[in-house]
CSV table of C-alpha atoms and ligand atoms in Angstrom, one decimal:
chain,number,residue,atom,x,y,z
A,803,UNK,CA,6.7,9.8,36.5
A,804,UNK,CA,10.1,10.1,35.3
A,805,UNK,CA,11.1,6.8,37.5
A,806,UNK,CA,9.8,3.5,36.0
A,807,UNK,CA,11.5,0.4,35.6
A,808,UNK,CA,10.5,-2.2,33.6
A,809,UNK,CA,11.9,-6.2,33.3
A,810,UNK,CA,12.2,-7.4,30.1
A,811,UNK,CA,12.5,-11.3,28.7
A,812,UNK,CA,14.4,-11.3,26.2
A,813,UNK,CA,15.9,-13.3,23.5
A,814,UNK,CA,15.4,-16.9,22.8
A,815,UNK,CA,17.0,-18.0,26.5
A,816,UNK,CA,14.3,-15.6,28.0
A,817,UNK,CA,16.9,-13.5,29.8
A,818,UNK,CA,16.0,-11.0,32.3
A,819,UNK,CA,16.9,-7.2,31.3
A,820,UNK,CA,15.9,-3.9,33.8
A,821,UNK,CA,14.9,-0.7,32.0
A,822,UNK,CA,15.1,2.6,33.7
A,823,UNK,CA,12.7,5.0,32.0
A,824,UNK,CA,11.8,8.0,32.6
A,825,UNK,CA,7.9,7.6,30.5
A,826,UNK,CA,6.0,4.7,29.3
A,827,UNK,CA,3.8,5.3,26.1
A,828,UNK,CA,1.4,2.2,25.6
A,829,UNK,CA,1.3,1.1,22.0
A,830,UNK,CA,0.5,-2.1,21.8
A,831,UNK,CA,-2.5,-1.9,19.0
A,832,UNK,CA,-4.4,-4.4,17.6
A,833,UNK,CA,-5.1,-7.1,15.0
A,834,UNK,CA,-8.0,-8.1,13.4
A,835,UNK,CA,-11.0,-10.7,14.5
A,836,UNK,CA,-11.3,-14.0,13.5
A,837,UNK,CA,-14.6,-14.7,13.1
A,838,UNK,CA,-16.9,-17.4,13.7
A,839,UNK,CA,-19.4,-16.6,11.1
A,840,UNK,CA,-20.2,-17.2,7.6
A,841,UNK,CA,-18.6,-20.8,7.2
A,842,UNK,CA,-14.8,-19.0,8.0
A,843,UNK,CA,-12.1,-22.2,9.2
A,844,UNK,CA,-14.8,-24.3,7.7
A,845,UNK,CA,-14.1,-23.3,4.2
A,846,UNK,CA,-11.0,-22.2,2.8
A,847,UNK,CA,-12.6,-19.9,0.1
A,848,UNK,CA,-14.2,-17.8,3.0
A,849,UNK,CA,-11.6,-15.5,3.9
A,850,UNK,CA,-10.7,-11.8,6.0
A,851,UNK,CA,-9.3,-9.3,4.0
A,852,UNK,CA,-6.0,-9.3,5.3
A,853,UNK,CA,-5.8,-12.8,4.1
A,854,UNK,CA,-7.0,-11.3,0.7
A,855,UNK,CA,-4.4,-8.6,0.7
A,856,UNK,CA,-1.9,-11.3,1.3
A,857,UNK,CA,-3.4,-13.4,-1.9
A,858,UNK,CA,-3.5,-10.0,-3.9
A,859,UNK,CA,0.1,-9.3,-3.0
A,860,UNK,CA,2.0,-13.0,-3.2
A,861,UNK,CA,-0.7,-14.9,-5.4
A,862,UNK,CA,-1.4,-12.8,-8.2
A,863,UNK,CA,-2.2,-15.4,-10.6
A,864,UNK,CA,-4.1,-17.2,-8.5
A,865,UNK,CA,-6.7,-14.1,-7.4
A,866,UNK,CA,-6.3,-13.1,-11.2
A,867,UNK,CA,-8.4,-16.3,-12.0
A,868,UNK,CA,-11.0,-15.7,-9.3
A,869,UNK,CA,-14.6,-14.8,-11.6
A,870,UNK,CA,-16.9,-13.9,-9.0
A,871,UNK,CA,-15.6,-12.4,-5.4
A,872,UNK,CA,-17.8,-10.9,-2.5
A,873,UNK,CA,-17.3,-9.4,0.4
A,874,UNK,CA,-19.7,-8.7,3.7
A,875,UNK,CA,-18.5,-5.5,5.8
A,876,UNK,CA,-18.9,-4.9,9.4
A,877,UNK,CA,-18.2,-8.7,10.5
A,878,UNK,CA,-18.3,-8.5,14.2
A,879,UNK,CA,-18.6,-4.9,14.2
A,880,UNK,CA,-21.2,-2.3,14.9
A,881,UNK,CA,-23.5,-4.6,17.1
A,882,UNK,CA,-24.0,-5.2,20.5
A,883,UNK,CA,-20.9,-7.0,21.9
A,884,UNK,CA,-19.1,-4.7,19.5
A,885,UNK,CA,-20.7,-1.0,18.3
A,886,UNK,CA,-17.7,0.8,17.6
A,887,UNK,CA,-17.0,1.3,14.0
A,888,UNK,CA,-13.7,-0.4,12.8
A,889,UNK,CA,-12.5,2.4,10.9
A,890,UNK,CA,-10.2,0.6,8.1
A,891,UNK,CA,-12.3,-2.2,6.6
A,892,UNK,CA,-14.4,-0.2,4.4
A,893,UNK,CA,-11.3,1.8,2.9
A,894,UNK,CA,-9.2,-1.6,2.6
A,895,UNK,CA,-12.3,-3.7,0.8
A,896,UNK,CA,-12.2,-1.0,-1.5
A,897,UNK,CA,-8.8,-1.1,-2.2
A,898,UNK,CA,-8.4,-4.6,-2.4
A,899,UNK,CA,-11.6,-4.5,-4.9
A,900,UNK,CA,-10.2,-2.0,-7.3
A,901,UNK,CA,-6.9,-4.3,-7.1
A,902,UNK,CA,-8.8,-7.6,-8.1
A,903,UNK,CA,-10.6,-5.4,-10.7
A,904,UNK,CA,-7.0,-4.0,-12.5
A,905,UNK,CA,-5.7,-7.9,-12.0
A,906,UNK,CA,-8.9,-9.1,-14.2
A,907,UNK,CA,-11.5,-6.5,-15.1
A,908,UNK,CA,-13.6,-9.0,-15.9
A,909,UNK,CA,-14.7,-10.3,-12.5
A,910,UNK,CA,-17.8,-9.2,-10.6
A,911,UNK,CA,-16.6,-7.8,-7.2
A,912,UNK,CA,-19.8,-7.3,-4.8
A,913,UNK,CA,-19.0,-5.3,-1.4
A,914,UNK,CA,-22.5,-5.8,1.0
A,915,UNK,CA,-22.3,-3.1,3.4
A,916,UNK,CA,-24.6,-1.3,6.0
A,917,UNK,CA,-23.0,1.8,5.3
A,918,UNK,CA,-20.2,2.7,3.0
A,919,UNK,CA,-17.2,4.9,5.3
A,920,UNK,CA,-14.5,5.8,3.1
A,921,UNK,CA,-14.2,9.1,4.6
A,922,UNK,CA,-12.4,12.0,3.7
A,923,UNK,CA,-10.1,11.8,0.6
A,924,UNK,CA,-10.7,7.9,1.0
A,925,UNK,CA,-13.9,8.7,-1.3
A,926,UNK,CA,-11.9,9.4,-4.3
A,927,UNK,CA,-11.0,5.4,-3.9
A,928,UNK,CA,-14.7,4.9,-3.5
A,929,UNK,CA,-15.4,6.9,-6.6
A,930,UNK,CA,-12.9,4.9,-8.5
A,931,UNK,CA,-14.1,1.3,-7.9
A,932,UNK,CA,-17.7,2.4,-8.8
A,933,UNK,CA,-16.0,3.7,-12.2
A,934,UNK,CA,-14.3,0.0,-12.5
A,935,UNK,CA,-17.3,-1.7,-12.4
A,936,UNK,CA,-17.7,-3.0,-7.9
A,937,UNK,CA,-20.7,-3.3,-7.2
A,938,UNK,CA,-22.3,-1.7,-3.7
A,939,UNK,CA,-25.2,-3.9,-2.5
A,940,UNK,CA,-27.0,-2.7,0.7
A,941,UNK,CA,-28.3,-4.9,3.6
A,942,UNK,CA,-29.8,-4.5,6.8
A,943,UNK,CA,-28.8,-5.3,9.8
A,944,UNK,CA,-31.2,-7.1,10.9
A,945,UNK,CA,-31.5,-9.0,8.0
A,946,UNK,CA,-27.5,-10.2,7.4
A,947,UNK,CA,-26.6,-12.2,4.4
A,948,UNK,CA,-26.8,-16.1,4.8
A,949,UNK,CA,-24.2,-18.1,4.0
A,950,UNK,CA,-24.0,-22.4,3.1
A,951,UNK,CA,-22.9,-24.8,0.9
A,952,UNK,CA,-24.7,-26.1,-2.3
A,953,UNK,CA,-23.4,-28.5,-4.7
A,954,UNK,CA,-19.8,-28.0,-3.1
A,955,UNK,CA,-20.3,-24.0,-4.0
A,956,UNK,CA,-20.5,-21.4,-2.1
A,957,UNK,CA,-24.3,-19.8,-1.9
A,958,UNK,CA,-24.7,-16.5,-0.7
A,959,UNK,CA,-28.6,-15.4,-0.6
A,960,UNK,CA,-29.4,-11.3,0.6
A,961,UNK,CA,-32.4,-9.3,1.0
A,962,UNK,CA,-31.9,-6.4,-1.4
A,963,UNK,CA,-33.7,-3.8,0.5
A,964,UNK,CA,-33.6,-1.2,-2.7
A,965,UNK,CA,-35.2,-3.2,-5.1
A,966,UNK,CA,-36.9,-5.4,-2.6
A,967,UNK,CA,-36.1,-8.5,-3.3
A,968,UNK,CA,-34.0,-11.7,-2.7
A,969,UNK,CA,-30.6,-12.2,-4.6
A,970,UNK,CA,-28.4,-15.1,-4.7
A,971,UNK,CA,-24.7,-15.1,-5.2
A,972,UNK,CA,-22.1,-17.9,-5.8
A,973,UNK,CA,-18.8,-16.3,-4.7
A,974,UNK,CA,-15.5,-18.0,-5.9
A,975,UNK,CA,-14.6,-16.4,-2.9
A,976,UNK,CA,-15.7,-14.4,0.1
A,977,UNK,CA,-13.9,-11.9,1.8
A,978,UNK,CA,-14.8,-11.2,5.2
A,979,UNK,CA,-14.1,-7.5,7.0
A,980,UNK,CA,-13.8,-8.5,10.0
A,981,UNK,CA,-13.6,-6.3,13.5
A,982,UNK,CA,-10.4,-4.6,14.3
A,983,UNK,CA,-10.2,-5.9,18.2
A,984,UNK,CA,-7.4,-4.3,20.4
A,985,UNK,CA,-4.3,-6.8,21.5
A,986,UNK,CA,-4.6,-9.0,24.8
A,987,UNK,CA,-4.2,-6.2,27.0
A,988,UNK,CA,-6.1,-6.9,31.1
A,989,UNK,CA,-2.4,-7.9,32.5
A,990,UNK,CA,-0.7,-5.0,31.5
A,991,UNK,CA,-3.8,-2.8,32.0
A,992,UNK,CA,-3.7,-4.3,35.9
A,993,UNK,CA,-0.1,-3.9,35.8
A,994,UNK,CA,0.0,0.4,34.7
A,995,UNK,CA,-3.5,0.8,37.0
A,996,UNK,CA,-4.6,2.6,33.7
A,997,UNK,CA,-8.3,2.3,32.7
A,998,UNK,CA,-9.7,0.8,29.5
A,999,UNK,CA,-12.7,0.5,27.7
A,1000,UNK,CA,-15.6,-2.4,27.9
A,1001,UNK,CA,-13.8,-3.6,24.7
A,1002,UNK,CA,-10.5,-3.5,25.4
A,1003,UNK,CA,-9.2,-0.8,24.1
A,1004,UNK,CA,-7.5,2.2,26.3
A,1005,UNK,CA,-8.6,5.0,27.7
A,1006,UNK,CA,-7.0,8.2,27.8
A,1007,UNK,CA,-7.6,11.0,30.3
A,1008,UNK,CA,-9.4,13.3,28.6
A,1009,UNK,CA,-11.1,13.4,25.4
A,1010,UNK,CA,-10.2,16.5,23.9
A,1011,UNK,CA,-7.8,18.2,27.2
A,1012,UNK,CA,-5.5,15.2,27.6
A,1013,UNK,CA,-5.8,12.8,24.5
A,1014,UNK,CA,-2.7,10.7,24.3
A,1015,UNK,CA,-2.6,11.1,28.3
A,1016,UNK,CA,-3.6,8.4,30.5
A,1017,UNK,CA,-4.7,9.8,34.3
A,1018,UNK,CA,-1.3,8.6,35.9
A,1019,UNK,CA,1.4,11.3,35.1
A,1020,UNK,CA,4.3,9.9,32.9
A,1021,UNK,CA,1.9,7.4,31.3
A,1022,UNK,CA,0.7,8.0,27.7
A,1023,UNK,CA,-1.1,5.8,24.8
A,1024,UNK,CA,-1.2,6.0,20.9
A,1025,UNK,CA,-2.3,3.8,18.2
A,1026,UNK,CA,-4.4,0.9,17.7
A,1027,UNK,CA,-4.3,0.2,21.4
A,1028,UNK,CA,-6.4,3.2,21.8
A,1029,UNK,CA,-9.0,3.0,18.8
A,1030,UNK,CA,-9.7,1.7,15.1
A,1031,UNK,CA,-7.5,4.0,13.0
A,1032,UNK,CA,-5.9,4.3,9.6
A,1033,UNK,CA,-2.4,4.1,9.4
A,1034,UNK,CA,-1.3,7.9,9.6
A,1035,UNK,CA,-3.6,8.5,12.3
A,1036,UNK,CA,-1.8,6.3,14.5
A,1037,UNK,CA,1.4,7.9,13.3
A,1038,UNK,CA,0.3,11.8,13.9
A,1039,UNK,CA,-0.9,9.8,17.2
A,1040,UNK,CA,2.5,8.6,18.1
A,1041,UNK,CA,3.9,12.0,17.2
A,1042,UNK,CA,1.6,13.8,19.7
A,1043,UNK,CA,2.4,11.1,22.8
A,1044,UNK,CA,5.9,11.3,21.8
A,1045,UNK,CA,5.8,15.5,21.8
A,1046,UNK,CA,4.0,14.9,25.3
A,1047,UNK,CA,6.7,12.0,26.9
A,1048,UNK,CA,9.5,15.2,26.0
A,1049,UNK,CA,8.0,17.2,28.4
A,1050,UNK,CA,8.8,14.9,31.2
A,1051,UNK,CA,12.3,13.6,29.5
A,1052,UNK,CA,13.7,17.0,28.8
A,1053,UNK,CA,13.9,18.2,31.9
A,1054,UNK,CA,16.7,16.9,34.6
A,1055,UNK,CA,14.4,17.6,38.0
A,1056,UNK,CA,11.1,17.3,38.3
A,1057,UNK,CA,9.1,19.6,40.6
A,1058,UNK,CA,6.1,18.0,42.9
A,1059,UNK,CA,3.3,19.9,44.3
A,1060,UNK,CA,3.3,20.6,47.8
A,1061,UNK,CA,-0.6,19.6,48.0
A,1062,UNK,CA,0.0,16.1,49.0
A,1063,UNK,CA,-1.0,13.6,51.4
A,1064,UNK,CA,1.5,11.8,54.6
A,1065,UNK,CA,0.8,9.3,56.4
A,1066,UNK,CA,1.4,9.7,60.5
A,1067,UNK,CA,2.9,5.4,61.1
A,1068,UNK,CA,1.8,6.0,64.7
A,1069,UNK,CA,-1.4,5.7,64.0
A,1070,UNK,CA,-2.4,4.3,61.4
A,1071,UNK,CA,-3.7,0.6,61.6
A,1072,UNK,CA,-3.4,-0.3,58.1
A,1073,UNK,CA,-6.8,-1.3,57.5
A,1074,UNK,CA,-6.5,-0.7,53.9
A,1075,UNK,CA,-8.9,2.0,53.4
A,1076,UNK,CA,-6.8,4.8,52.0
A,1077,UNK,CA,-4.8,1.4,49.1
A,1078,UNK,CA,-8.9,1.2,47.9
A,1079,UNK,CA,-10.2,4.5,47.8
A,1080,UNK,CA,-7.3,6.4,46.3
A,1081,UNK,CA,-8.4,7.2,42.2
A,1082,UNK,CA,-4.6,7.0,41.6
A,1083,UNK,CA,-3.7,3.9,43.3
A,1084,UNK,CA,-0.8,5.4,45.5
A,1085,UNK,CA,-0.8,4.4,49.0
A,1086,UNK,CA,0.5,1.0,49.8
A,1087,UNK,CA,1.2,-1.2,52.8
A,1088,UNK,CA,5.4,-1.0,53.3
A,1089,UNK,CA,7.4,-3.2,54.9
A,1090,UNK,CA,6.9,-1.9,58.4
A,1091,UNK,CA,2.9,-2.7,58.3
A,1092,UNK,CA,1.9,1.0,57.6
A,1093,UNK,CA,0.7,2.7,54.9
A,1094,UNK,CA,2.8,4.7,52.7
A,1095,UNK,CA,2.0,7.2,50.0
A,1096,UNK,CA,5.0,8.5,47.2
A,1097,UNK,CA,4.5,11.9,47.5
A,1098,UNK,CA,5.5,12.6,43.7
A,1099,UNK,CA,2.7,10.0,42.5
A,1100,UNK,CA,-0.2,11.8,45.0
A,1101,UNK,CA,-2.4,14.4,43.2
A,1102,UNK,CA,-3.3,15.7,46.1
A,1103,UNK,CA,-7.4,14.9,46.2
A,1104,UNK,CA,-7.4,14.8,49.5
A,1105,UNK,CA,-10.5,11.3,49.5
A,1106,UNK,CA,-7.7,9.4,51.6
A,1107,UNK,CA,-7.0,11.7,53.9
A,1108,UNK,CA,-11.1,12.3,54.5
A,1109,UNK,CA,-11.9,8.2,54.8
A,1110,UNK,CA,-9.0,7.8,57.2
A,1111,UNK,CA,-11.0,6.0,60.1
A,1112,UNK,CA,-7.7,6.4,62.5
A,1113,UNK,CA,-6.9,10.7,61.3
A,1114,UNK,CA,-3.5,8.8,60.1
A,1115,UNK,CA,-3.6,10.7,56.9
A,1116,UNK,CA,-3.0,14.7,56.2
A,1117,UNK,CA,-3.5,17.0,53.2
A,1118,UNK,CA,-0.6,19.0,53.5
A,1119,UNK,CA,-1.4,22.8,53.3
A,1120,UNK,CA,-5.3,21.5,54.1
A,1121,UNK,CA,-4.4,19.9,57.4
A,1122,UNK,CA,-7.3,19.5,59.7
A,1123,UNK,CA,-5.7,22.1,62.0
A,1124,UNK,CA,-5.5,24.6,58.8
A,1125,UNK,CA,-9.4,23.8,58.2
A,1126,UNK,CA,-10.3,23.9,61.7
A,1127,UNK,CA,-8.4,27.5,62.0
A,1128,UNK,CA,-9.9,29.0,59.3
A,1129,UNK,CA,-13.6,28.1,60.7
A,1130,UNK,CA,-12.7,29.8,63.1
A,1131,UNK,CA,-11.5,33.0,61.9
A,1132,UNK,CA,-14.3,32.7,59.6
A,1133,UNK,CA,-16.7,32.6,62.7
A,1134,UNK,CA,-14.9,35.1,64.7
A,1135,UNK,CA,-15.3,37.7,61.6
A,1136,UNK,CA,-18.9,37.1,61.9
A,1137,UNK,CA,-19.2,36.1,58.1
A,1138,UNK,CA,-22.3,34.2,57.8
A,1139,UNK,CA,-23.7,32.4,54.9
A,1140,UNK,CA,-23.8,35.0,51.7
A,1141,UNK,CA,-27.8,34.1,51.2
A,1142,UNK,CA,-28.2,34.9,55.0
A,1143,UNK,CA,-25.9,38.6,54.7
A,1144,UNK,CA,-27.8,39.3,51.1
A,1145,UNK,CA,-31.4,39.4,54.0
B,1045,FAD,C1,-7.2,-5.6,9.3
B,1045,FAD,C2,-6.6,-4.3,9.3
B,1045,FAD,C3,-6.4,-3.6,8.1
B,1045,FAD,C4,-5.8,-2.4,8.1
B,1045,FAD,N1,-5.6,-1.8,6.9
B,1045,FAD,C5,-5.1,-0.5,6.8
B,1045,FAD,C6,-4.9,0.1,5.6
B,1045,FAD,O1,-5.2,-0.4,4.5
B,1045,FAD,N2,-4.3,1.4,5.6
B,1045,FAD,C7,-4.0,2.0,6.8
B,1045,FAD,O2,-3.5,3.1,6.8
B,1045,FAD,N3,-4.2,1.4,8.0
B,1045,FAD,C8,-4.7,0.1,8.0
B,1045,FAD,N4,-4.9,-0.5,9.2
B,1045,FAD,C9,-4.6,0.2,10.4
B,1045,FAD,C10,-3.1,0.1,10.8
B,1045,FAD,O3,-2.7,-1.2,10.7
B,1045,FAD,C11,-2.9,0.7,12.2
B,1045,FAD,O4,-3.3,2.0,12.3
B,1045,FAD,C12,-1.4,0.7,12.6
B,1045,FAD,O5,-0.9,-0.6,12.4
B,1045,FAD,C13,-1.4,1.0,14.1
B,1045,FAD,O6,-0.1,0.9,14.6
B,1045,FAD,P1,0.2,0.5,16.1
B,1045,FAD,O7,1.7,0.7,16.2
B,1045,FAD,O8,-0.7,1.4,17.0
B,1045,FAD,O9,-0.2,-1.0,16.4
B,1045,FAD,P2,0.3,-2.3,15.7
B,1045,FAD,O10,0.7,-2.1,14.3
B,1045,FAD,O11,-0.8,-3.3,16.0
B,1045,FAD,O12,1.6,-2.7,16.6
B,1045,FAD,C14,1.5,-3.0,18.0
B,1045,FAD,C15,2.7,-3.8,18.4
B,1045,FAD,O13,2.7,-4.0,19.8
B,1045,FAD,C16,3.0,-5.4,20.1
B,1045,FAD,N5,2.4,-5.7,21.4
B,1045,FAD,C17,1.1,-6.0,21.7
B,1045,FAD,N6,1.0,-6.3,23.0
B,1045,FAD,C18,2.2,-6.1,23.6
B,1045,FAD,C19,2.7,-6.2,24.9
B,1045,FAD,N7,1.9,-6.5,26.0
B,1045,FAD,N8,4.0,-6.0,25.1
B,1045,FAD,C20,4.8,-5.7,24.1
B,1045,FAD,N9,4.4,-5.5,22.8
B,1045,FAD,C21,3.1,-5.8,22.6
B,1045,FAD,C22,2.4,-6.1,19.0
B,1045,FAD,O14,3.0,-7.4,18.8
B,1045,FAD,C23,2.7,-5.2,17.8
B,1045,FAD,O15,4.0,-5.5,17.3
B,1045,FAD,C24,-5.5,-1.7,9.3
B,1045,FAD,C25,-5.7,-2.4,10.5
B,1045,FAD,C26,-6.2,-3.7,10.5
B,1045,FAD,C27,-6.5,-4.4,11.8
B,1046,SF4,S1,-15.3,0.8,8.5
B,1046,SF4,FE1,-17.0,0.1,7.3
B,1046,SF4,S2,-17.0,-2.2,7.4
B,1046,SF4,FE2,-15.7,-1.4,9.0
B,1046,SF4,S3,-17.1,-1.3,10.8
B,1046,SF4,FE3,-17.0,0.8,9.9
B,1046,SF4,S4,-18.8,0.7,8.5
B,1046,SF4,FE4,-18.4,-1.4,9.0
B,1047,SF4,S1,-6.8,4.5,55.9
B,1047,SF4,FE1,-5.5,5.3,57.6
B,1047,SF4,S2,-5.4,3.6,59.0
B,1047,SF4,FE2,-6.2,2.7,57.1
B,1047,SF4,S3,-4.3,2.0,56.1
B,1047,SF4,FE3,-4.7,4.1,55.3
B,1047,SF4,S4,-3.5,5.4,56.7
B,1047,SF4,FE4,-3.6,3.4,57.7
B,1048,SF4,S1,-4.5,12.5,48.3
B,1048,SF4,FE1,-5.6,11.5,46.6
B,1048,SF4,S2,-4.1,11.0,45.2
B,1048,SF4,FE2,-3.0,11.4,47.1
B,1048,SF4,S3,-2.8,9.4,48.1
B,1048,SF4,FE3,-4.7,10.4,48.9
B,1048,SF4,S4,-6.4,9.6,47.6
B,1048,SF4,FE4,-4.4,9.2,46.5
């Protein structure tokens, strides 16, 4: 904390550049999936709704003249190698729905969904699309829409669980809302020592304590890069890591405890125990063979100097001499075990 320096490539010649900074905040979000399902790169009328947003914005006349468009919600999401919710592909199918509807309210616009989350004020939008005519069909999860070609169309068939029953569709086009997956991440995860989740995506110290924190002090995350979320989520996020990284940059010196571990060189046989156990990845082996730990990056757990095979490590203010002393006078008091002085 307070003392990170970073190499940068930059430009087109790939030059080197150092950065000294005093905080890092990890925001390097996330983009949405590709999938492999439903006939998408084999057809160009299967689509993700990004791609559709980008045809409602540039190709107006083109989306104007589409007659029948549906689109299947929680592609890739909310199932096993996936069960997070994505957060933004309900709100942005309905959006782009009520957008093909004003560009030709005479299409049918079907959104399949398992369940419908336009939370919060994101219902009025809901609210509005049912008013313009979208229509909301239900399916299960276990029993997905199916998806081929027939006659060079596109067939869509779907077990309407409400009216139980099977339905068949012929999109002009079908817009797919797909998973929002976090960026190509492991490098620089290995690189900061900072944890993540078994999909990628970061993972900050505490939940509701620490949440744009990650475990290492002067490290902090926002955005995408730590979970699905709208747009001014990730903004109020930023604010809060940004509120936290002033902490650190606003003052000139920065204070360590004094609870932290030294290595004695004399005797310690760098055997590598203290580099793997520590939680915080501080102790190294220097350039003299030994182990070394940066006293303002120790917490002070105290798990290295306990797993020391060689007694090369001490917990300052909790040296073994301190322990050992207070035993002691603990002994020489004649205080016994509280259950034992309560007989
Ligand atoms: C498909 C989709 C639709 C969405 N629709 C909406 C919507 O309609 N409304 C809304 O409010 N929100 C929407 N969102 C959410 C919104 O896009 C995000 O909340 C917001 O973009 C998050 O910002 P961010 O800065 O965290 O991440 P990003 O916008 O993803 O920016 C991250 C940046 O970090 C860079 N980067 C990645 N890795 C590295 C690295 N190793 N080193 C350096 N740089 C790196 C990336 O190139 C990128 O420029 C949508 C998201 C998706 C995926
Ligand atoms: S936001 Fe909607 S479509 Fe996206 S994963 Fe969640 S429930 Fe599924
Ligand atoms: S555990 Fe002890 S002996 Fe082993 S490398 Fe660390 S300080 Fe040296
Ligand atoms: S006291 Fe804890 S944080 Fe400090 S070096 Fe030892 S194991 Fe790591």
């Amino acid at each position: 904390m307070g003392n990170f320096k970073t190499t940068l490539m930059v430009g087109p010649r790939m030059l080197t550049q150092q950065l000294d900074h005093g905080i890092t905040i990890v925001a390097t979000g996330g983009e949405e999936l590709k999938p492999k399902e439903y006939l998408y790169g084999e057809d160009p009328r299967v689509v993700t709704q990004l791609e559709l947003e980008g045809m409602l914005a540039r190709e107006k006349t083109k989306a104007a003249a589409l007659k029948e468009v549906v689109m299947i919600q929680c592609v890739g999401s909310r199932n096993a190698q996936r069960p997070y919710c994505s957060r933004v592909c309900c709100a942005e199918a309905v959006k782009n729905a009520i957008t093909l509807k004003s560009l030709n309210p005479q299409s049918q616009v079907t959104i399949l969904y398992r369940d419908m989350r336009t939370y919060s004020h994101l219902e009025a939008h809901y609210g509005r699309a049912r008013k313009l005519g979208v229509r909301f069909l239900r399916y299960e999860e276990d029993r997905p829409p199916q998806v081929r070609h027939r006659d060079g169309r596109l067939e869509l068939s779907l077990y309407n669980p409400v009216l139980r029953e099977e339905w068949i569709l012929h999109p002009d086009l079908l817009a797919l809302s797909t998973a929002t997956v976090p960026s190509e991440t492991q490098e620089l995860a290995s690189l900061l020592k900072v944890p993540r989740t078994a999909e990628g995506f970061f993972l900050e110290a505490h939940m509701k304590l620490r949440p744009v924190d990650f475990a290492t002090e002067g490290l902090y995350l926002c955005g995408l890069a730590h979970a699905p979320k709208m747009m001014d989520e990730a903004l109020s996020q930023a604010w809060a890591a940004v509120a936290r990284a002033c902490t650190v940059l606003s003052k000139d010196e920065i204070l360590v405890g004094g609870v932290v571990s030294v290595v004695d060189p004399e005797r310690c046989a760098a055997c590598l125990t203290c580099v793997r156990v520590c939680p915080y990845n501080v102790p190294v082996i220097n350039a003299d063979g030994v182990a070394e730990i940066e006293i303002a990056k120790c917490q002070g757990c105290g798990i290295c100097a306990s797993e020391c095979p060689g007694k090369a490590i001490q917990l300052q203010h909790f040296t073994d001499a301190q322990i050992l002393a207070k035993c002691q006078a603990l002994k020489d008091e004649g205080v016994g075990h509280p259950a034992e002085e309560a007989a």
